[in-house]
Amino acid sequence: MSDPSGAQARNPLYRAGFAVTERRDLWWMEPLLTVLGLGVGFGYLTWAAFLGNPEHGHYGPYLSPVYSPPVYEWFPSIMTYLPAFVSPALLILWAPGGFRATCYYYRKAYYRSFFLNPASCAVGKPWEKYCGETEFPLVVQNIHRYFMYLAVVILAFLWYDALKAFTRDGPKDYVAGAGSVVLLLNAVFLSLYTLGCHSLRHLIGGYLDCFSTCPTSKLRHTAWGGVTCLNERHMLWAWVSLGWVGFTDLYIRLVSSGRLADPVLF
Amino acid sequence: MPEQRSFRVFRGDAGGGQMKEYTVETGPGMVVLDAVHQIQATQAPDLAVRWNCKAAKCGSCSAEVNGKPKLMCKTRLDDLPADRPVEVRPMRTFPLIKDLVTDVSWNYEVNKKIPPFTPKPNGEWRWMQEDVDRVQEFRKCIECFLCQNVCHVLREHQKQPEFFGPRFFVRLAALEMHPMDAADRLDLTHRQSGVGYCNITKCCTEVCPEDIHITDNAIIPLKERVVDRFYDPVRRLLRKLFRR
């Protein structure tokens, strides 16, 4: 029988070591694709953020999500106090970057693919020591909800940018270019990702034990149901929104540099 | 059409063992447990295997088929590649008794550490469907302990003394979210259950034969409740102000 202290006698089948497994399927494929996907997505956005010239992210009413909200325009003097390597985009991207870095889905993705902790289920790990998210620095992941609050605020600005992208010479002059649709889809995808957040799901109603006790708790149950619906596809929206943010920035860069024409749709 | 298929089954005990080859005549719709029974009936009467219902409801026949934690009664042979022998091993996380049987009694010791359902005093015993739905999912657990077996915190790091494991996070979540329960288990969840060790890599969810969304619906909500109580200064302040 088991030792009551909880210490287990090692099963004689136990073999330790990185990638030790009896699995025969392509278990390494998912972490490999994740490394490639996150490498390309975050690699591009980091490159875009460090380029440092906001003019490349502007074209007419279009504003790249990398530069939105334009904090550097509201407080131009702030840039003079910062080191030269800090681009205007970095004033903004730390917030959505922190939101994604502490997101429960991305945690799964990078713990598996970058930290091999573990690379896949029932596959050996290269690490012997393990403290999970109980100690610094990973205990800081608990800050996720604060990044979520910031991400929701930034999302409001991205919706403003998306709607503004349908205007030209004023709020009543509606023109839809391909870029307007790109920016609109960017706001939609980011909303589907942000509003499916696990922390939001908890704060909006998940913390309640009883949904039927008062009228507001019923309202919260409806909201919780909506967030749950999005949360079930959180991984999908995490990838789609990440890819689309990069595509949106690239599109506006190409249009503003004259390498791509922005067709007027209607 | 009957078809001959090769199986490699672990034979041995805590002292050691080896994989032994058997050939079994298989038919349509057969599952791994059927083949193991046929080996037991015709070739190895001393082969030890734990099973009960053969309907994925008792959670007894947990094993590792081709290296993946699975219920043998729910793993169809036609879902496994036919060009190589089917390998059947016991769960690796628990002490081995014999052949495919492991000692899972540690789990029952963990269960005793969780305060049971404690009804609210003078509570009205009426609850609405929306309150039932969330905790009902957790009632599907058949205690097969595949989630415990695959969890790397237990499997690789042997944190049994300080980590309850996914099965018991499901139980904690079921009790914590229960609308009729009055006990507070958040301190236990934070300080004793080791929920912080979980790095949400979702292997428990992947292997659950009852499709319980262990990570999304039990562990992450528990982590969020722990954040509410122990890490979020604003929620703390709000709780003090509104005495919630």
Coordinates of C-alpha atoms in Angstrom, one line a residue:
Chain A
M1 CA 0.0 0.0 0.0
S2 CA 1.0 3.6 -0.4
D3 CA 3.1 5.3 2.3
P4 CA 0.6 7.5 4.2
S5 CA 3.0 10.4 4.0
G6 CA 2.3 10.4 0.3
A7 CA 5.8 9.4 -0.8
Q8 CA 5.5 6.9 -3.6
A9 CA 7.7 3.9 -4.3
R10 CA 8.9 4.4 -7.9
N11 CA 7.2 2.2 -10.4
P12 CA 9.9 -0.1 -12.0
L13 CA 8.8 1.2 -15.4
Y14 CA 10.0 4.7 -14.5
R15 CA 12.7 6.1 -16.8
A16 CA 13.6 9.7 -16.4
G17 CA 15.0 12.1 -19.0
F18 CA 14.1 14.5 -21.7
A19 CA 11.7 13.1 -24.4
V20 CA 11.6 9.7 -22.7
T21 CA 8.2 8.3 -23.6
E22 CA 6.5 5.2 -24.9
R23 CA 4.2 7.3 -27.1
R24 CA 4.5 6.6 -30.8
D25 CA 2.6 9.5 -32.3
L26 CA 4.1 12.8 -33.4
W27 CA 3.9 14.3 -30.0
W28 CA 6.7 16.8 -30.8
M29 CA 4.8 18.3 -33.7
E30 CA 2.5 20.5 -31.6
P31 CA 5.3 22.1 -29.5
L32 CA 7.3 22.6 -32.7
L33 CA 4.5 24.3 -34.5
T34 CA 3.8 26.5 -31.5
V35 CA 7.5 27.6 -31.3
L36 CA 7.3 28.5 -35.0
G37 CA 3.9 30.2 -34.7
L38 CA 4.8 32.2 -31.6
G39 CA 8.3 32.9 -33.0
V40 CA 6.9 34.4 -36.2
G41 CA 4.0 36.3 -34.5
F42 CA 5.8 37.8 -31.5
G43 CA 9.1 38.1 -33.6
Y44 CA 7.3 40.3 -36.2
L45 CA 5.6 42.4 -33.5
T46 CA 8.9 42.9 -31.6
W47 CA 10.6 44.0 -34.8
A48 CA 7.7 46.3 -35.6
A49 CA 7.8 47.8 -32.1
F50 CA 11.5 48.5 -32.2
L51 CA 11.4 50.1 -35.6
G52 CA 10.4 53.2 -33.8
N53 CA 8.9 55.4 -36.5
P54 CA 5.2 55.8 -35.9
E55 CA 4.8 57.4 -39.4
H56 CA 5.1 53.9 -40.8
G57 CA 2.0 52.9 -38.8
H58 CA -0.1 55.7 -40.1
Y59 CA -1.9 56.1 -43.4
G60 CA -4.8 58.5 -43.7
P61 CA -7.3 57.5 -41.1
Y62 CA -5.6 54.1 -40.6
L63 CA -3.5 53.7 -37.4
S64 CA -1.6 50.5 -36.8
P65 CA -2.6 48.6 -33.6
V66 CA 1.1 48.7 -32.7
Y67 CA 0.8 52.5 -32.1
S68 CA -2.7 52.7 -30.7
P69 CA -3.6 54.5 -28.5
P70 CA -1.1 57.2 -29.6
V71 CA 0.2 58.0 -26.2
Y72 CA 3.3 59.5 -27.7
E73 CA 1.1 62.1 -29.5
W74 CA -0.8 63.0 -26.3
F75 CA 2.3 63.4 -24.3
P76 CA 5.1 64.2 -26.8
S77 CA 7.5 65.3 -24.1
I78 CA 7.5 61.8 -22.6
M79 CA 9.8 60.5 -25.3
T80 CA 12.5 62.9 -24.4
Y81 CA 12.8 61.4 -20.9
L82 CA 13.1 57.8 -22.2
P83 CA 16.2 56.1 -23.6
A84 CA 16.7 56.1 -27.3
F85 CA 15.9 52.4 -27.8
V86 CA 12.3 52.9 -26.4
S87 CA 10.1 53.4 -29.4
P88 CA 6.6 54.9 -29.2
A89 CA 5.2 51.5 -29.8
L90 CA 6.8 50.1 -26.6
L91 CA 4.8 52.7 -24.6
I92 CA 1.7 50.7 -25.6
L93 CA 2.7 47.2 -26.3
W94 CA 3.8 46.3 -22.8
A95 CA 0.2 46.1 -21.8
P96 CA -1.2 43.8 -24.5
G97 CA 2.1 41.9 -24.4
G98 CA 1.7 41.4 -20.6
F99 CA -1.9 40.3 -21.2
R100 CA -0.8 37.6 -23.6
A101 CA 2.3 36.6 -21.6
T102 CA 0.2 35.9 -18.5
C103 CA -2.8 34.5 -20.5
Y104 CA -3.8 31.0 -19.4
Y105 CA -3.7 29.7 -23.0
Y106 CA -0.3 31.2 -23.8
R107 CA 1.1 29.9 -20.5
K108 CA 0.1 26.4 -21.6
A109 CA 1.6 27.1 -25.1
Y110 CA 5.0 28.4 -23.9
Y111 CA 5.4 26.1 -20.9
R112 CA 5.0 23.2 -23.3
S113 CA 6.9 24.4 -26.3
F114 CA 9.6 26.8 -25.0
F115 CA 10.2 25.5 -21.5
L116 CA 9.5 21.8 -22.3
N117 CA 7.7 21.6 -19.0
P118 CA 6.5 19.1 -20.3
A119 CA 6.7 19.2 -24.1
S120 CA 3.8 16.9 -24.3
C121 CA 1.7 14.7 -22.1
A122 CA 3.4 11.5 -20.8
V123 CA 6.7 12.7 -22.2
G124 CA 9.8 13.1 -20.0
K125 CA 11.2 16.5 -19.1
P126 CA 14.7 17.9 -19.1
W127 CA 14.2 19.5 -15.7
E128 CA 14.4 17.8 -12.3
K129 CA 13.6 20.8 -10.1
Y130 CA 10.1 22.2 -10.3
C131 CA 8.2 24.7 -8.4
G132 CA 5.4 25.6 -10.8
E133 CA 3.8 28.9 -10.2
T134 CA 4.4 28.9 -6.5
E135 CA 7.6 31.0 -6.4
F136 CA 9.0 34.1 -8.1
P137 CA 9.1 34.8 -11.0
L138 CA 6.2 32.6 -12.1
V139 CA 4.0 33.5 -9.2
V140 CA 3.7 36.9 -10.9
Q141 CA 1.4 35.2 -13.4
N142 CA -1.4 36.0 -10.9
I143 CA -1.3 39.6 -12.1
H144 CA -3.1 38.5 -15.3
R145 CA -6.4 40.2 -14.4
Y146 CA -4.7 43.6 -14.2
F147 CA -3.3 43.2 -17.7
M148 CA -6.8 42.2 -18.7
Y149 CA -8.2 45.5 -17.4
L150 CA -5.6 47.3 -19.5
A151 CA -6.3 45.2 -22.5
V152 CA -10.0 46.0 -22.4
V153 CA -9.2 49.8 -22.3
I154 CA -6.9 49.4 -25.3
L155 CA -9.6 47.4 -27.1
A156 CA -11.9 50.4 -26.8
F157 CA -9.3 52.5 -28.6
L158 CA -8.9 49.9 -31.3
W159 CA -12.6 49.9 -31.9
Y160 CA -12.4 53.7 -32.2
D161 CA -9.6 53.3 -34.7
A162 CA -11.5 50.7 -36.7
L163 CA -14.6 53.0 -36.9
K164 CA -12.5 56.0 -37.8
A165 CA -10.9 54.0 -40.6
F166 CA -14.3 54.1 -42.4
T167 CA -14.1 57.9 -42.7
R168 CA -11.9 60.2 -44.8
D169 CA -12.4 64.0 -44.6
G170 CA -14.7 64.0 -41.5
P171 CA -17.0 61.9 -39.5
K172 CA -19.8 62.0 -42.2
D173 CA -17.6 61.1 -45.2
Y174 CA -17.8 57.4 -45.2
V175 CA -15.3 55.4 -47.4
A176 CA -14.4 51.8 -46.9
G177 CA -11.0 50.8 -48.1
A178 CA -9.6 47.3 -47.7
G179 CA -7.6 48.7 -44.8
S180 CA -10.9 49.7 -43.0
V181 CA -12.0 46.1 -43.2
V182 CA -8.6 44.9 -42.0
L183 CA -8.8 47.3 -39.0
L184 CA -12.4 46.3 -38.3
L185 CA -11.5 42.6 -38.3
N186 CA -8.6 43.4 -36.0
A187 CA -10.9 44.9 -33.4
V188 CA -13.4 42.0 -33.8
F189 CA -10.7 39.3 -33.4
L190 CA -9.1 41.0 -30.5
S191 CA -12.5 41.4 -28.8
L192 CA -13.2 37.7 -29.3
Y193 CA -9.9 36.9 -27.7
T194 CA -10.0 39.5 -24.9
L195 CA -13.6 38.9 -23.9
G196 CA -13.0 35.1 -23.6
C197 CA -10.3 35.6 -21.0
H198 CA -10.4 33.2 -18.0
S199 CA -9.9 36.0 -15.5
L200 CA -12.8 38.0 -17.0
R201 CA -14.9 34.9 -16.9
H202 CA -14.2 34.6 -13.2
L203 CA -14.7 38.3 -12.4
I204 CA -17.9 38.7 -14.4
G205 CA -19.7 35.9 -12.5
G206 CA -17.5 32.8 -12.1
Y207 CA -16.7 33.8 -8.5
L208 CA -20.3 33.4 -7.5
D209 CA -21.5 30.1 -6.0
C210 CA -25.1 30.8 -6.7
F211 CA -26.4 32.5 -9.9
S212 CA -30.1 32.6 -8.9
T213 CA -30.1 34.5 -5.7
C214 CA -30.8 38.0 -7.0
P215 CA -31.5 39.9 -10.2
T216 CA -27.9 41.0 -10.7
S217 CA -26.6 37.5 -10.2
K218 CA -28.9 36.3 -13.0
L219 CA -27.5 39.1 -15.2
R220 CA -24.0 38.0 -14.3
H221 CA -24.9 34.4 -15.2
T222 CA -25.9 35.6 -18.7
A223 CA -22.6 37.5 -19.0
W224 CA -20.7 34.5 -17.6
G225 CA -22.4 32.3 -20.2
G226 CA -21.3 34.7 -22.9
V227 CA -17.7 34.8 -21.8
T228 CA -17.7 31.0 -21.3
C229 CA -18.9 30.7 -24.9
L230 CA -15.9 32.7 -26.1
N231 CA -13.6 31.0 -23.6
E232 CA -14.2 27.6 -25.1
R233 CA -12.4 28.8 -28.2
H234 CA -9.8 30.9 -26.4
M235 CA -6.9 29.2 -28.1
L236 CA -8.4 29.8 -31.6
W237 CA -9.0 33.5 -31.0
A238 CA -5.5 33.8 -29.4
W239 CA -3.9 32.7 -32.6
V240 CA -6.2 34.4 -35.0
S241 CA -6.0 37.8 -33.2
L242 CA -2.2 37.5 -32.8
G243 CA -1.8 36.8 -36.5
W244 CA -4.2 39.5 -37.5
V245 CA -2.6 42.2 -35.4
G246 CA 0.7 41.4 -37.2
F247 CA -1.1 41.4 -40.6
T248 CA -2.8 44.7 -39.9
D249 CA 0.4 46.4 -39.0
L250 CA 2.2 45.0 -42.0
Y251 CA -0.7 46.1 -44.3
I252 CA -0.6 49.6 -43.0
R253 CA 3.2 49.7 -43.3
L254 CA 3.0 48.6 -46.9
V255 CA 0.3 51.0 -47.8
S256 CA 2.0 54.0 -46.1
S257 CA 5.3 53.2 -47.8
G258 CA 3.6 53.1 -51.2
R259 CA 4.4 49.5 -51.9
L260 CA 0.8 48.5 -51.8
A261 CA -2.3 50.3 -53.0
D262 CA -5.3 50.4 -50.7
P263 CA -8.3 49.6 -52.8
V264 CA -11.6 51.5 -52.1
L265 CA -14.3 49.0 -51.6
F266 CA -17.4 51.2 -51.3
Chain B
M1 CA -13.2 -10.6 -40.6
P2 CA -11.2 -12.0 -37.7
E3 CA -7.6 -10.7 -37.8
Q4 CA -4.5 -11.7 -35.9
R5 CA -2.9 -8.8 -34.0
S6 CA 0.2 -8.6 -31.8
F7 CA 0.1 -7.3 -28.3
R8 CA 3.0 -6.5 -25.9
V9 CA 1.8 -6.5 -22.4
F10 CA 3.8 -5.6 -19.3
R11 CA 4.3 -8.6 -17.0
G12 CA 5.9 -8.1 -13.6
D13 CA 5.7 -6.5 -10.2
A14 CA 7.4 -3.9 -8.1
G15 CA 10.6 -5.9 -8.2
G16 CA 10.8 -5.6 -12.0
G17 CA 9.3 -7.0 -15.2
Q18 CA 9.3 -7.0 -19.0
M19 CA 7.0 -6.6 -22.0
K20 CA 5.7 -10.0 -23.2
E21 CA 4.3 -10.7 -26.7
Y22 CA 0.9 -12.2 -27.3
T23 CA -1.0 -12.8 -30.5
V24 CA -4.8 -12.3 -30.3
E25 CA -7.6 -13.0 -32.8
T26 CA -9.5 -9.7 -33.0
G27 CA -12.9 -8.9 -34.4
P28 CA -14.8 -5.7 -35.3
G29 CA -15.6 -3.4 -32.4
M30 CA -13.1 -5.0 -30.1
V31 CA -11.4 -2.8 -27.4
V32 CA -8.1 -3.3 -25.7
L33 CA -9.7 -4.7 -22.6
D34 CA -11.3 -7.4 -24.8
A35 CA -7.9 -8.4 -26.1
V36 CA -6.4 -8.4 -22.6
H37 CA -9.3 -10.7 -21.4
Q38 CA -8.7 -13.0 -24.4
I39 CA -5.0 -13.2 -23.4
Q40 CA -6.0 -13.9 -19.9
A41 CA -8.5 -16.6 -20.9
T42 CA -6.3 -18.4 -23.4
Q43 CA -2.7 -17.7 -22.9
A44 CA -1.9 -16.1 -19.5
P45 CA -4.4 -16.9 -16.8
D46 CA -2.2 -15.3 -14.2
L47 CA -2.2 -11.9 -16.0
A48 CA -3.5 -9.3 -13.4
V49 CA -5.8 -6.6 -14.7
R50 CA -8.3 -4.5 -12.8
W51 CA -11.7 -4.0 -14.4
N52 CA -15.4 -3.9 -13.6
C53 CA -18.0 -2.4 -16.0
K54 CA -16.4 -2.5 -19.4
A55 CA -18.5 0.6 -20.2
A56 CA -16.2 3.5 -19.2
K57 CA -18.2 4.1 -16.0
C58 CA -16.2 2.4 -13.2
G59 CA -12.8 3.9 -14.0
S60 CA -11.0 0.6 -13.1
C61 CA -9.2 -0.4 -16.3
S62 CA -6.9 2.7 -16.6
A63 CA -3.6 1.8 -18.3
E64 CA -1.1 3.2 -20.8
V65 CA -1.9 2.1 -24.4
N66 CA 0.9 2.8 -26.8
G67 CA 2.3 5.2 -24.2
K68 CA -0.9 7.2 -23.8
P69 CA -3.0 7.1 -20.6
K70 CA -6.4 5.6 -21.5
L71 CA -9.2 3.4 -20.3
M72 CA -8.7 0.0 -21.9
C73 CA -12.4 -0.5 -22.3
K74 CA -12.8 2.7 -24.3
T75 CA -9.9 2.2 -26.6
R76 CA -10.9 0.5 -29.8
L77 CA -8.4 -1.6 -31.6
D78 CA -9.4 -0.2 -35.0
D79 CA -8.3 3.3 -33.7
L80 CA -4.7 2.0 -33.1
P81 CA -2.1 1.5 -35.9
A82 CA -2.3 -2.1 -37.1
D83 CA 1.3 -2.3 -38.4
R84 CA 2.9 -2.5 -34.9
P85 CA 2.0 -4.4 -31.8
V86 CA -0.3 -2.7 -29.3
E87 CA 1.6 -2.0 -26.2
V88 CA -0.2 -2.1 -22.8
R89 CA 1.5 -0.9 -19.7
P90 CA 0.3 -0.1 -16.2
M91 CA -0.1 3.6 -15.0
R92 CA 3.4 4.8 -14.3
T93 CA 2.7 7.3 -11.6
F94 CA 1.4 4.8 -9.0
P95 CA 3.2 2.0 -7.3
L96 CA 3.0 -1.2 -9.2
I97 CA 1.3 -4.2 -7.7
K98 CA 1.3 -6.7 -10.5
D99 CA 1.2 -6.6 -14.3
L100 CA -1.4 -4.0 -15.2
V101 CA -2.6 -3.3 -11.6
T102 CA -1.3 -0.3 -9.6
D103 CA -1.9 0.8 -6.1
V104 CA -4.0 4.0 -6.3
S105 CA -4.8 4.1 -2.6
W106 CA -2.8 7.4 -2.2
N107 CA -5.7 9.1 -4.0
Y108 CA -8.1 8.1 -1.3
E109 CA -5.8 9.4 1.4
V110 CA -5.8 12.8 -0.4
N111 CA -9.6 12.7 -0.6
K112 CA -9.8 12.5 3.2
K113 CA -7.9 15.8 3.5
I114 CA -10.8 17.7 1.8
P115 CA -13.6 18.8 4.1
P116 CA -16.8 17.1 2.8
F117 CA -20.0 18.9 1.8
T118 CA -21.2 21.1 4.6
P119 CA -24.8 22.3 4.2
K120 CA -25.7 25.9 4.9
P121 CA -27.5 26.3 8.2
N122 CA -31.2 26.8 7.6
G123 CA -30.7 26.8 3.9
E124 CA -33.6 26.5 1.6
W125 CA -33.1 23.2 -0.4
R126 CA -34.2 24.6 -3.7
W127 CA -31.7 25.5 -6.4
M128 CA -32.1 26.5 -10.0
Q129 CA -30.8 24.8 -13.1
E130 CA -28.2 27.5 -13.8
D131 CA -26.7 26.7 -10.4
V132 CA -26.6 23.0 -11.0
D133 CA -25.1 23.0 -14.4
R134 CA -21.6 24.1 -13.4
V135 CA -21.1 21.6 -10.6
Q136 CA -22.9 18.8 -12.5
E137 CA -20.0 18.5 -14.9
F138 CA -17.7 17.6 -12.1
R139 CA -20.0 14.8 -11.0
K140 CA -19.1 12.9 -14.2
C141 CA -15.7 12.0 -12.7
I142 CA -15.4 8.2 -12.5
E143 CA -12.1 8.4 -10.5
C144 CA -10.1 6.5 -13.1
F145 CA -7.1 8.6 -12.0
L146 CA -5.8 9.0 -15.5
C147 CA -5.5 12.7 -14.9
Q148 CA -3.4 12.0 -11.8
N149 CA -1.3 9.6 -13.8
V150 CA -0.5 12.0 -16.6
C151 CA 0.0 15.1 -14.5
H152 CA 3.8 15.9 -14.7
V153 CA 3.8 17.3 -11.2
L154 CA 3.0 13.8 -9.9
R155 CA 4.5 11.7 -12.7
E156 CA 7.8 13.3 -13.1
H157 CA 8.4 15.3 -9.9
Q158 CA 6.7 13.0 -7.4
K159 CA 5.1 15.9 -5.5
Q160 CA 2.5 13.7 -3.9
P161 CA 3.1 15.0 -0.3
E162 CA 2.4 18.6 -1.4
F163 CA 0.1 18.3 -4.4
F164 CA -3.4 16.9 -4.5
G165 CA -3.5 16.5 -8.3
P166 CA -6.2 17.3 -10.9
R167 CA -8.8 14.8 -9.7
F168 CA -8.9 16.5 -6.3
F169 CA -9.0 20.0 -7.8
V170 CA -12.1 18.9 -9.6
R171 CA -13.5 17.8 -6.2
L172 CA -12.4 21.0 -4.5
A173 CA -14.0 23.0 -7.3
A174 CA -17.2 21.0 -7.1
L175 CA -17.5 21.8 -3.4
E176 CA -16.3 25.4 -3.6
M177 CA -18.8 26.2 -6.3
H178 CA -21.7 24.3 -4.7
P179 CA -24.5 26.8 -4.0
M180 CA -25.6 24.9 -0.9
D181 CA -22.2 24.4 0.7
A182 CA -21.0 26.6 3.5
A183 CA -17.4 25.4 4.2
D184 CA -14.4 27.4 3.1
R185 CA -11.7 25.4 1.4
L186 CA -9.7 28.3 -0.2
D187 CA -7.1 28.3 2.5
L188 CA -6.6 24.6 2.0
T189 CA -6.6 25.1 -1.8
H190 CA -3.9 27.7 -1.5
R191 CA -1.7 26.3 1.2
Q192 CA -2.1 22.5 1.1
S193 CA -3.4 21.4 -2.2
G194 CA -0.5 22.8 -4.2
V195 CA -2.7 24.4 -6.9
G196 CA 0.2 26.8 -7.6
Y197 CA 2.2 23.8 -8.9
C198 CA -0.2 23.4 -11.7
N199 CA 1.2 25.1 -14.8
I200 CA -2.1 24.5 -16.7
T201 CA -0.5 22.4 -19.5
K202 CA -3.9 20.7 -19.8
C203 CA -2.7 17.1 -20.0
C204 CA -5.4 16.1 -17.4
T205 CA -8.1 17.5 -19.7
E206 CA -6.6 15.7 -22.7
V207 CA -6.8 12.3 -21.1
C208 CA -10.1 12.6 -19.2
P209 CA -12.4 9.9 -20.6
E210 CA -15.4 11.8 -19.4
D211 CA -14.5 15.0 -21.2
I212 CA -14.5 17.0 -18.1
H213 CA -12.8 20.4 -18.8
I214 CA -10.6 20.0 -15.8
T215 CA -8.3 22.9 -16.4
D216 CA -10.7 25.5 -17.7
N217 CA -13.6 24.7 -15.5
A218 CA -12.0 23.5 -12.2
I219 CA -8.3 24.4 -11.9
I220 CA -8.3 27.9 -13.4
P221 CA -11.5 29.0 -11.5
L222 CA -9.8 27.7 -8.3
K223 CA -6.6 29.6 -9.2
E224 CA -8.7 32.7 -9.8
R225 CA -10.4 32.3 -6.4
V226 CA -7.0 32.0 -4.8
V227 CA -5.9 35.2 -6.6
D228 CA -9.1 36.9 -5.2
R229 CA -8.2 36.0 -1.7
F230 CA -4.4 36.0 -1.5
Y231 CA -3.0 38.0 -4.4
D232 CA -5.4 40.8 -5.5
P233 CA -5.2 43.9 -3.3
V234 CA -8.2 45.6 -4.9
R235 CA -10.5 42.6 -4.4
R236 CA -9.2 42.4 -0.8
L237 CA -10.1 46.1 -0.3
L238 CA -13.5 45.6 -1.9
R239 CA -14.2 42.6 0.3
K240 CA -13.3 44.7 3.4
L241 CA -15.5 47.6 2.3
F242 CA -18.5 45.6 1.3
R243 CA -17.9 42.7 3.7
R244 CA -18.2 40.1 1.1

